[in-house]
PDB file of C-alpha atoms in Angstrom:
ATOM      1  CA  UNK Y  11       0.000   0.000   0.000  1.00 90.00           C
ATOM      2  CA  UNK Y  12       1.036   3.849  -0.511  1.00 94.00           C
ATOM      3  CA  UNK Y  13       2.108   5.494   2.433  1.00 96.00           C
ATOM      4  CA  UNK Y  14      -0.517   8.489   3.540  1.00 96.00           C
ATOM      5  CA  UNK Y  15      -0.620  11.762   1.318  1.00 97.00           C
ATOM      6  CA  UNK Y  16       1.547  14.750   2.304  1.00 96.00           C
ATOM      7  CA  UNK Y  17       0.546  17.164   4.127  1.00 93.00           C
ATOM      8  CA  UNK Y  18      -1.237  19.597   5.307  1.00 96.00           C
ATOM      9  CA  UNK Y  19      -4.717  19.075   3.998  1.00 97.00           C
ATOM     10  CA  UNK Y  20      -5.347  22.364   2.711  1.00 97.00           C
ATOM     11  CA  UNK Y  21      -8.646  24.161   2.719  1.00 97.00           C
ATOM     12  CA  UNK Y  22      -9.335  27.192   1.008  1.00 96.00           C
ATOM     13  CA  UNK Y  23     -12.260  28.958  -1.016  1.00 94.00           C
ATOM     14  CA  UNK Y  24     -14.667  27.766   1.983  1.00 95.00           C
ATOM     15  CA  UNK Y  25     -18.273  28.859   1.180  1.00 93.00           C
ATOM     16  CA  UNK Y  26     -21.932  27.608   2.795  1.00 91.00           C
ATOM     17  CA  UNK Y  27     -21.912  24.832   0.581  1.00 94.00           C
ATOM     18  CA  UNK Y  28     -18.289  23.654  -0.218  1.00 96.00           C
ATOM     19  CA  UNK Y  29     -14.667  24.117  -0.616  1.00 97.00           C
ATOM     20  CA  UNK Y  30     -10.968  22.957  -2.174  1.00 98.00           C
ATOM     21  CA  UNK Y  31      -9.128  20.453  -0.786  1.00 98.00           C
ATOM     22  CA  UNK Y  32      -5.262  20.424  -1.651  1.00 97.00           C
ATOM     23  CA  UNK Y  33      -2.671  17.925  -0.649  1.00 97.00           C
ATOM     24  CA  UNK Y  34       0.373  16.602  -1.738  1.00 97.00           C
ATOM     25  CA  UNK Y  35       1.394  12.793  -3.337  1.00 96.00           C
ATOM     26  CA  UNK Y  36       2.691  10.483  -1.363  1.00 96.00           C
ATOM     27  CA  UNK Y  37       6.172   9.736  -0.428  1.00 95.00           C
ATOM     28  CA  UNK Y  38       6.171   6.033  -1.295  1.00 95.00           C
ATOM     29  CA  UNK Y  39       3.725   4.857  -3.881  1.00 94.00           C
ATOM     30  CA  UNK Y  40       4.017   1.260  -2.377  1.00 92.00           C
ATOM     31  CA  UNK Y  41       5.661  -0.175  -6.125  1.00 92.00           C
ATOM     32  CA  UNK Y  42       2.468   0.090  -7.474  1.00 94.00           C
ATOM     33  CA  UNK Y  43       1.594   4.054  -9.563  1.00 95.00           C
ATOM     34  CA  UNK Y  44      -0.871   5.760  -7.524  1.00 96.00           C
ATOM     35  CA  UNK Y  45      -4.309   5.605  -8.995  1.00 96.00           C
ATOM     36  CA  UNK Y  46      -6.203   8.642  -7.522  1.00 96.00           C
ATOM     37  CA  UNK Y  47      -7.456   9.533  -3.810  1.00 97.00           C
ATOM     38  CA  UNK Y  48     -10.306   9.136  -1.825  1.00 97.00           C
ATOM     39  CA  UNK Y  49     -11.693  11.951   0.186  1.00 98.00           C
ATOM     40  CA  UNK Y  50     -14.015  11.631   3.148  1.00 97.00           C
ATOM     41  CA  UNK Y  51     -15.940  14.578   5.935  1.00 97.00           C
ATOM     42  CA  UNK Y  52     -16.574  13.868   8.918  1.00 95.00           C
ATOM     43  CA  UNK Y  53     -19.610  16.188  10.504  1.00 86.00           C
ATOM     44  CA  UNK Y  54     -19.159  15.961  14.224  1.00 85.00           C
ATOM     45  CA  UNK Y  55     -23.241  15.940  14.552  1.00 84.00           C
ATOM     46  CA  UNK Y  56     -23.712  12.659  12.582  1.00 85.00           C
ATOM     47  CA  UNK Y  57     -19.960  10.963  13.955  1.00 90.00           C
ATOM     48  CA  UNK Y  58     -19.331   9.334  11.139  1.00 92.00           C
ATOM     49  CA  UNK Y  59     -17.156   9.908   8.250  1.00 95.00           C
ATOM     50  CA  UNK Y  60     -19.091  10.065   4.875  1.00 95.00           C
ATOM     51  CA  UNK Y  61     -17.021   9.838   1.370  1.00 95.00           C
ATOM     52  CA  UNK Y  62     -17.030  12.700  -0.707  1.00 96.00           C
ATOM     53  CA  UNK Y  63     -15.356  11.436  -3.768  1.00 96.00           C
ATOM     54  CA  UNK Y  64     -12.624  10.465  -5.876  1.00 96.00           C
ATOM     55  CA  UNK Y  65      -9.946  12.411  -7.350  1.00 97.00           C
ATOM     56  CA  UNK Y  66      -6.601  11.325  -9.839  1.00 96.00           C
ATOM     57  CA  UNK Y  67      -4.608  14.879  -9.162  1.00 96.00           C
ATOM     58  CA  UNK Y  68      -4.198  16.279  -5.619  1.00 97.00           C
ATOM     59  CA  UNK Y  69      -7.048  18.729  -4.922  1.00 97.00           C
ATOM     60  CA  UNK Y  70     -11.044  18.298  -5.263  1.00 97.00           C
ATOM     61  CA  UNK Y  71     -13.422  20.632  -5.123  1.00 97.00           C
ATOM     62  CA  UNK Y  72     -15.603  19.890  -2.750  1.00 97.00           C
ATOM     63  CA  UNK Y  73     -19.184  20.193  -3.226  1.00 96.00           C
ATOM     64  CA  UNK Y  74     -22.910  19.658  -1.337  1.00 94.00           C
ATOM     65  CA  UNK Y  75     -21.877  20.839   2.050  1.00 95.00           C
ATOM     66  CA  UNK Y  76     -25.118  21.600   4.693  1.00 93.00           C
ATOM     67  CA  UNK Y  77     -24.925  25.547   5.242  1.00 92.00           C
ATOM     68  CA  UNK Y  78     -23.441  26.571   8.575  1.00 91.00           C
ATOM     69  CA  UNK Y  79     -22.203  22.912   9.745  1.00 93.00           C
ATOM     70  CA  UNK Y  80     -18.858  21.861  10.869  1.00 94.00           C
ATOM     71  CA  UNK Y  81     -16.416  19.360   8.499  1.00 96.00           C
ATOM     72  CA  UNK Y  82     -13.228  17.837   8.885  1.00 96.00           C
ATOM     73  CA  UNK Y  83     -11.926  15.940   5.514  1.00 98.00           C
ATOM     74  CA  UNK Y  84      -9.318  13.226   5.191  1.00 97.00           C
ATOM     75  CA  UNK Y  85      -7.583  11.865   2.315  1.00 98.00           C
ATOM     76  CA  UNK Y  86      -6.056   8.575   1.403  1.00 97.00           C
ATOM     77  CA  UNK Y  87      -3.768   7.410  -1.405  1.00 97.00           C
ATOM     78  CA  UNK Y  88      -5.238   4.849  -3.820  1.00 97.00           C
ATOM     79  CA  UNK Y  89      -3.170   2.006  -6.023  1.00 95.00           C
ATOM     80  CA  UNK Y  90      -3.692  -1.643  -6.175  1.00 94.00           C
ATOM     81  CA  UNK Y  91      -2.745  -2.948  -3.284  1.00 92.00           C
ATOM     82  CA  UNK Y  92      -5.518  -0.795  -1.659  1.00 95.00           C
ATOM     83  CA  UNK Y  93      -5.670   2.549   0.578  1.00 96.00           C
ATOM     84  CA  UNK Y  94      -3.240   3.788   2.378  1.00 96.00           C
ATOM     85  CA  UNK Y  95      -3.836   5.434   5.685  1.00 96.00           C
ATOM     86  CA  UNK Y  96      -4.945   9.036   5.660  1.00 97.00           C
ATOM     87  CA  UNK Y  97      -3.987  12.395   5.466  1.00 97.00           C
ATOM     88  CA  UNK Y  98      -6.871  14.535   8.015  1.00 97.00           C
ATOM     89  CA  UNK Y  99      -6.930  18.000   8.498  1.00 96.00           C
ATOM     90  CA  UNK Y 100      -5.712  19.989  11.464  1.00 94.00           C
ATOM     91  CA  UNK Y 101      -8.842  21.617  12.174  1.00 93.00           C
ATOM     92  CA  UNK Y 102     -12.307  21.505  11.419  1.00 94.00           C
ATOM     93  CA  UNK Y 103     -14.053  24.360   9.619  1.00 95.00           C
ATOM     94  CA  UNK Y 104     -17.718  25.713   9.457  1.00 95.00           C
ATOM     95  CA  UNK Y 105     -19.241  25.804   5.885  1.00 95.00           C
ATOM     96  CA  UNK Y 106     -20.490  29.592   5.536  1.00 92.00           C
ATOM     97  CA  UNK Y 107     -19.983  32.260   2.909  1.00 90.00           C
ATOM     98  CA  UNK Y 108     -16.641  34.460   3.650  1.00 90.00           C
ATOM     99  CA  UNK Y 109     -19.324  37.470   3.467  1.00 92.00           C
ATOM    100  CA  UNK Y 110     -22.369  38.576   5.125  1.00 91.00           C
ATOM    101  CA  UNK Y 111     -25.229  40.729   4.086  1.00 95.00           C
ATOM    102  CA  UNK Y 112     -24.870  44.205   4.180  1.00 97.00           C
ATOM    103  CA  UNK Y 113     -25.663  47.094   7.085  1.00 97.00           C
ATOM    104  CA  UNK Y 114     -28.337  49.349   6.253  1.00 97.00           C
ATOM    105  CA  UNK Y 115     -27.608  51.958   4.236  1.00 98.00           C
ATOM    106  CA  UNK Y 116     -28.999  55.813   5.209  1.00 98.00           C
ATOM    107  CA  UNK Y 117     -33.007  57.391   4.620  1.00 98.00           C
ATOM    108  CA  UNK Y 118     -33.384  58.447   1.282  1.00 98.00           C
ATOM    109  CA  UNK Y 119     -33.601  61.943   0.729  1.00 98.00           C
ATOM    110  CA  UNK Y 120     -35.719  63.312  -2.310  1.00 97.00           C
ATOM    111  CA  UNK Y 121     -33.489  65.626  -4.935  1.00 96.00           C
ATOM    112  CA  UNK Y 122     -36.158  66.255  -7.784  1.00 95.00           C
ATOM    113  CA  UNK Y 123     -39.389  65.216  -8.245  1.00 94.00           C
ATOM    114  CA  UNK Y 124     -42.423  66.374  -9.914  1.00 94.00           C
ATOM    115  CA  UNK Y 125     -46.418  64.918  -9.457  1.00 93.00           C
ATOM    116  CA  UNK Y 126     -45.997  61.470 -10.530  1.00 96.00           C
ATOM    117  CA  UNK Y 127     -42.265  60.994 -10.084  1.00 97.00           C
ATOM    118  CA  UNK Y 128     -39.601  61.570  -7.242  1.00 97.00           C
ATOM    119  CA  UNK Y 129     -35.634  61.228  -7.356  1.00 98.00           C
ATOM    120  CA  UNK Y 130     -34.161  59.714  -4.533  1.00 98.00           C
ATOM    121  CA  UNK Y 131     -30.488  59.478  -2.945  1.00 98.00           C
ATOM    122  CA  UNK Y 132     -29.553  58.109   0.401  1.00 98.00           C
ATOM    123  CA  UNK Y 133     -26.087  57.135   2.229  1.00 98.00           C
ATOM    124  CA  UNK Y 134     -24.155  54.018   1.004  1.00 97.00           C
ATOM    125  CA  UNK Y 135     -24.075  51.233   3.984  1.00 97.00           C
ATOM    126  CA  UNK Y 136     -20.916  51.696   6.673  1.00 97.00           C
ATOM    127  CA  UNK Y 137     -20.355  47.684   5.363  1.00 97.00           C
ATOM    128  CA  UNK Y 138     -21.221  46.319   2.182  1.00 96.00           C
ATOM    129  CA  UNK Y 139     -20.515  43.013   4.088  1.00 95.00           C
ATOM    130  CA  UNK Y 140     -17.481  41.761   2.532  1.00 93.00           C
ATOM    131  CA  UNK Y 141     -19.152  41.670  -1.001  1.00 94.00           C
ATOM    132  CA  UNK Y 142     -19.817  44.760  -3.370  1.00 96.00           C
ATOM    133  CA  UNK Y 143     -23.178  45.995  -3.542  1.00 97.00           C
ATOM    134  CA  UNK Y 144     -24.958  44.883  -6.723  1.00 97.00           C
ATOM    135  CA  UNK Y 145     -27.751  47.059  -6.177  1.00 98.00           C
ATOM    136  CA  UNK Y 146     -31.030  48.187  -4.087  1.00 98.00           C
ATOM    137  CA  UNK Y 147     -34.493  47.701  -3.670  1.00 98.00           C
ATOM    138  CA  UNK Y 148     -36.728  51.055  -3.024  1.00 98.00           C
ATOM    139  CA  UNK Y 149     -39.854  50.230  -1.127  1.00 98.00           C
ATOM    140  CA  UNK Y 150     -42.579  52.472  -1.018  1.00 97.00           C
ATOM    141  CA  UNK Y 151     -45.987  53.173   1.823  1.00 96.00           C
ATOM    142  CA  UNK Y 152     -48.585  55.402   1.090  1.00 92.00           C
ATOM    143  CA  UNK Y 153     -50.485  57.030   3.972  1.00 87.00           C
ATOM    144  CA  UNK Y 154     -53.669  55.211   3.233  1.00 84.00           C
ATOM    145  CA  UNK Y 155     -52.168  51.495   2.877  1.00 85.00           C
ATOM    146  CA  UNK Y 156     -49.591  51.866   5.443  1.00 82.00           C
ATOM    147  CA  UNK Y 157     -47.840  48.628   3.862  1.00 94.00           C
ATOM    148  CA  UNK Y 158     -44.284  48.623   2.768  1.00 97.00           C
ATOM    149  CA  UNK Y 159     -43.997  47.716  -1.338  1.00 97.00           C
ATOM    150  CA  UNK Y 160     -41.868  47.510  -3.662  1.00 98.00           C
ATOM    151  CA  UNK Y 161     -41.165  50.498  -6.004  1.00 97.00           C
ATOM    152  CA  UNK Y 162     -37.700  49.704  -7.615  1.00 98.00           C
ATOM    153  CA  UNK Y 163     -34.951  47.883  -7.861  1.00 98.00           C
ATOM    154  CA  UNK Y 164     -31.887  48.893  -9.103  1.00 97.00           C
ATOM    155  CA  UNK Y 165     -28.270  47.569 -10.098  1.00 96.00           C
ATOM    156  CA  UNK Y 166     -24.689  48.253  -9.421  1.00 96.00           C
ATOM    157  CA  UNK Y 167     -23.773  50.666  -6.253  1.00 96.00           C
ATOM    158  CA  UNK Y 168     -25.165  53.669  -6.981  1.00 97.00           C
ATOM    159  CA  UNK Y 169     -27.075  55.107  -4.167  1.00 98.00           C
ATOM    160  CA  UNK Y 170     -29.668  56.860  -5.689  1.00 97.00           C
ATOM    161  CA  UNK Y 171     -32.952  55.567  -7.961  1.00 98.00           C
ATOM    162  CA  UNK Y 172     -36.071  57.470  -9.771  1.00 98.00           C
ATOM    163  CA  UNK Y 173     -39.165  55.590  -7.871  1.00 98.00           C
ATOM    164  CA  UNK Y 174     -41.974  56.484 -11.211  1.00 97.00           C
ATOM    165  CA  UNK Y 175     -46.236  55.968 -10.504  1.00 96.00           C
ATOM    166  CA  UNK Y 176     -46.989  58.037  -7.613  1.00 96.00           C
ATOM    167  CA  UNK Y 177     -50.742  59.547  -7.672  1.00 94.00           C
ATOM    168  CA  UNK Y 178     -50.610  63.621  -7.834  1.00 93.00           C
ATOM    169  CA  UNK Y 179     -51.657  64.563  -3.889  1.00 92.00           C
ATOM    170  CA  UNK Y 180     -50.755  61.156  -2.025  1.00 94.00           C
ATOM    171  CA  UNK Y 181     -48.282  61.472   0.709  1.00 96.00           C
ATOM    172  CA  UNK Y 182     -45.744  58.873   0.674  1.00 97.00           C
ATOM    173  CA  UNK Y 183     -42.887  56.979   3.064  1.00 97.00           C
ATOM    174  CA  UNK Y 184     -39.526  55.346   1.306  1.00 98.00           C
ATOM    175  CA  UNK Y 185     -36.950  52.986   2.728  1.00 98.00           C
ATOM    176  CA  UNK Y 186     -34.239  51.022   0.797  1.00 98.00           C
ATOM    177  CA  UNK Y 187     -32.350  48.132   1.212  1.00 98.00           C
ATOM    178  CA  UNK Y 188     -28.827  47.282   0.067  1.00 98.00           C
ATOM    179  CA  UNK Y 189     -27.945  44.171  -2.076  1.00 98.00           C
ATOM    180  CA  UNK Y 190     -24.884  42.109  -1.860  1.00 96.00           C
ATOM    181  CA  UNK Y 191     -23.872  38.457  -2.873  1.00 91.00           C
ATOM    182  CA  UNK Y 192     -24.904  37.215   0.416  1.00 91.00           C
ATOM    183  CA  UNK Y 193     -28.709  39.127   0.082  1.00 94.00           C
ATOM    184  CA  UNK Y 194     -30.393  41.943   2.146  1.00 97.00           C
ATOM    185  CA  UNK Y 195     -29.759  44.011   4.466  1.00 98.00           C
ATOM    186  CA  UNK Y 196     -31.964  45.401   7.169  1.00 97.00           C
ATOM    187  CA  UNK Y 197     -34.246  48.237   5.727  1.00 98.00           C
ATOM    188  CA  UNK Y 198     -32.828  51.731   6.346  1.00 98.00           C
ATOM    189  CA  UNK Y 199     -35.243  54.483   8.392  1.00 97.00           C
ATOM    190  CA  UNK Y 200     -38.161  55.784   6.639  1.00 97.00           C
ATOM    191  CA  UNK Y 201     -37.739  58.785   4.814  1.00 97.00           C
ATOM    192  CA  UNK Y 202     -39.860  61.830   5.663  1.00 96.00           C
ATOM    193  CA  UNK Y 203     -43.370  62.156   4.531  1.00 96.00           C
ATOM    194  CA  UNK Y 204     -43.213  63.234   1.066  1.00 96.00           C
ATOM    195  CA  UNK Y 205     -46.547  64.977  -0.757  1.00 95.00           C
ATOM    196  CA  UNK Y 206     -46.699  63.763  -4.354  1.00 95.00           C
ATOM    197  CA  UNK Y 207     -46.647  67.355  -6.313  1.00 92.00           C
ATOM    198  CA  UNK Y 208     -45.268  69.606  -8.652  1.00 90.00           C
ATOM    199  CA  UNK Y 209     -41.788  70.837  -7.738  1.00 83.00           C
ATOM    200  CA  UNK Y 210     -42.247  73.995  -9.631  1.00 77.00           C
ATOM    201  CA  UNK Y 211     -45.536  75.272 -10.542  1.00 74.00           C
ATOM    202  CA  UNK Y 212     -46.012  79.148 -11.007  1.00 77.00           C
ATOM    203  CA  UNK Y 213     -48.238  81.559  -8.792  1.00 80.00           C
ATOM    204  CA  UNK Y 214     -52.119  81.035  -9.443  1.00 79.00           C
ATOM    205  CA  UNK Y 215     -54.836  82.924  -8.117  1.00 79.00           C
ATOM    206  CA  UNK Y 216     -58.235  81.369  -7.868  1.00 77.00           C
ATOM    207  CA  UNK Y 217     -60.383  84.168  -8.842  1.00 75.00           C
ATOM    208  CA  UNK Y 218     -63.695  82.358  -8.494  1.00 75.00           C
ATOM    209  CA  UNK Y 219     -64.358  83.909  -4.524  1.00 71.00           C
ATOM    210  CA  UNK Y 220     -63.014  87.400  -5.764  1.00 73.00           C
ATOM    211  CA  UNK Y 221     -65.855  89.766  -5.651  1.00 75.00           C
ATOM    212  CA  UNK Y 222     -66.248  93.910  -5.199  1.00 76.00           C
ATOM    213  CA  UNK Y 223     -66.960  95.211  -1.598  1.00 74.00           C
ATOM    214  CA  UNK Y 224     -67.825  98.071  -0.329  1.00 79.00           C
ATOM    215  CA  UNK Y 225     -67.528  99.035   3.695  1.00 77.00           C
ATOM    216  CA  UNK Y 226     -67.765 101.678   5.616  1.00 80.00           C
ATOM    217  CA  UNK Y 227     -64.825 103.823   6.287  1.00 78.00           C
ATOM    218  CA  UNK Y 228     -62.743 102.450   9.619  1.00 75.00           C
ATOM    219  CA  UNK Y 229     -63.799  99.206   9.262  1.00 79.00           C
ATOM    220  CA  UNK Y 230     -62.167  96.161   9.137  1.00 78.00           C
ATOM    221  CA  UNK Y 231     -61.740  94.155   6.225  1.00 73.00           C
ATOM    222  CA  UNK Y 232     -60.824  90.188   6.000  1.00 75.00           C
ATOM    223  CA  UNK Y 233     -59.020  89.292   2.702  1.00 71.00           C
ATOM    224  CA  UNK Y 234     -59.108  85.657   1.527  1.00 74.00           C
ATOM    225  CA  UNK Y 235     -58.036  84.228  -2.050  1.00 74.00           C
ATOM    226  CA  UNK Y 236     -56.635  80.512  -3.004  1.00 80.00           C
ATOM    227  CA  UNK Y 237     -53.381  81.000  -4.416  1.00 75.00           C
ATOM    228  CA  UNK Y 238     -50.987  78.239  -5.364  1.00 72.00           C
ATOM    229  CA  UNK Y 239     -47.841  77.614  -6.460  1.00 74.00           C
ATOM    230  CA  UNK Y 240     -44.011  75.532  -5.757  1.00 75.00           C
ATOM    231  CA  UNK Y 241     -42.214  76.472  -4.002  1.00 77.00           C
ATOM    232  CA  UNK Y 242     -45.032  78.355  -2.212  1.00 81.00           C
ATOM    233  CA  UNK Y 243     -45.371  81.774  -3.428  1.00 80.00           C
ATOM    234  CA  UNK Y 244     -45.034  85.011  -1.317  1.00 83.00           C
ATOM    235  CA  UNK Y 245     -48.309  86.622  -1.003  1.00 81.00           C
ATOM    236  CA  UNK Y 246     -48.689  90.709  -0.755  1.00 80.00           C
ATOM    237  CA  UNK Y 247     -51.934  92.322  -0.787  1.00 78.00           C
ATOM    238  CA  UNK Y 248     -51.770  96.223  -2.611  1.00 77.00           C
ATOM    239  CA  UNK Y 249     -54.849  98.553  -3.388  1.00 75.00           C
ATOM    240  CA  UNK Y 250     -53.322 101.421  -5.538  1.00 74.00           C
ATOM    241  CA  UNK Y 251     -50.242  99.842  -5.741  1.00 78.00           C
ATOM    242  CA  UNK Y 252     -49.933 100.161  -2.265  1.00 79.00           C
ATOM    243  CA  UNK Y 253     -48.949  97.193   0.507  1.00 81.00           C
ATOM    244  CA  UNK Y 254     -52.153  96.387   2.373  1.00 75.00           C
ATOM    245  CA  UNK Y 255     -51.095  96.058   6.425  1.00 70.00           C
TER     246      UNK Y 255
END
């Protein structure tokens, strides 16, 4: 028989559901040419060690792991006169992604917007998790509903996204969440209530409650008129081109 493979049993690229396993041939191949290597875990929960396949070159990727459980692997050398004894790794390791979902990233803030549509930009996450964002998902609550949907979803890193359909008058609520290889993160605060309007809208006057009056002299006068307008207009009242105090 061979003696054992060389050593160490290395283990690298671990993820939730495998890794690679590299060793080195054996010393002594026994007389016989070494015919390929079996490789066994050993999951302390079950006790028992399980094959995981065969290999003819020094390294196997390793492949079907249960996410979050613990592994040790072993190796043996394989010719005709049988298996040698085997080659086990030094420690056990714990089959999970090298990343991790990412924080939160900050409220979104509206920049532009008009009626239908408003433009939104928010703070990156303090940890994209070990991973590089690959996009974000918008959500959306309307005062009425008061239940968190989705608006938009966008890719790559950018943290900002146009959130399109909003009903002219409706106040709204946004959050976002930050996308990574691992998944989501936690939703980030609420922004502030935003009104679904015109960002710029010149100065109107609603005429239709304008009427003449006539008083007598010394006494007071109430004036009232709808007038709208974004940003909110500033309103002076003048009779004869004069400010009215």
């Amino acid at each position: 028989r061979p003696s054992p493979p060389e050593g160490p049993l290395e283990v690298s690229d671990i993820h939730k559901e495998g890794c690679t396993l590299k060793w080195k041939k054996p010393k002594d191949d026994g007389g016989e040419p070494i015919e390929g290597y079996v490789v066994e875990k050993f999951d302390p929960e079950t006790g028992i060690w399980q094959p995981v396949g065969r290999s003819k070159t020094p390294e196997m990727e390793v492949t079907g792991l249960t996410p979050g459980h613990e592994y040790q692997f072993r190796v043996k050398a394989v010719n005709k006169e049988g298996e040698s004894d085997p080659l086990t790794t030094i420690s056990s390791i714990i089959a999970k992604d090298p990343f991790v979902v990412p924080s939160e990233p900050g409220a979104p803030n509206p920049v532009d917007w008009n009626q239908n549509q408003v433009d939104l930009v928010w703070a990156e996450p303090t940890s994209d998790g070990g991973s590089p964002i690959t996009g974000y998902i918008i959500e959306k609550k309307d005062k009425y509903s008061g239940i968190w949907e989705k608006a938009l979803e966008t890719t790559g890193c950018s943290p900002q996204g146009l959130v399109t359909g909003l009903v002219e008058g409706n106040e709204y609520q946004f959050r976002v969440i930050a996308l990574n290889k691992a998944g989501m993160s936690k939703p980030s605060e609420p922004s502030k209530t935003f009104i679904a309007k015109p960002r710029y809208l010149p100065p109107k006057i609603d005429r239709r409650n304008l009427r003449d009056l006539t008083i007598s002299a010394g006494s007071a006068l109430k004036l009232d008129a709808n007038i709208i307008g974004e940003p909110p207009p500033h309103v002076e009242w003048r009779c004869s081109h004069q400010p009215i105090k």
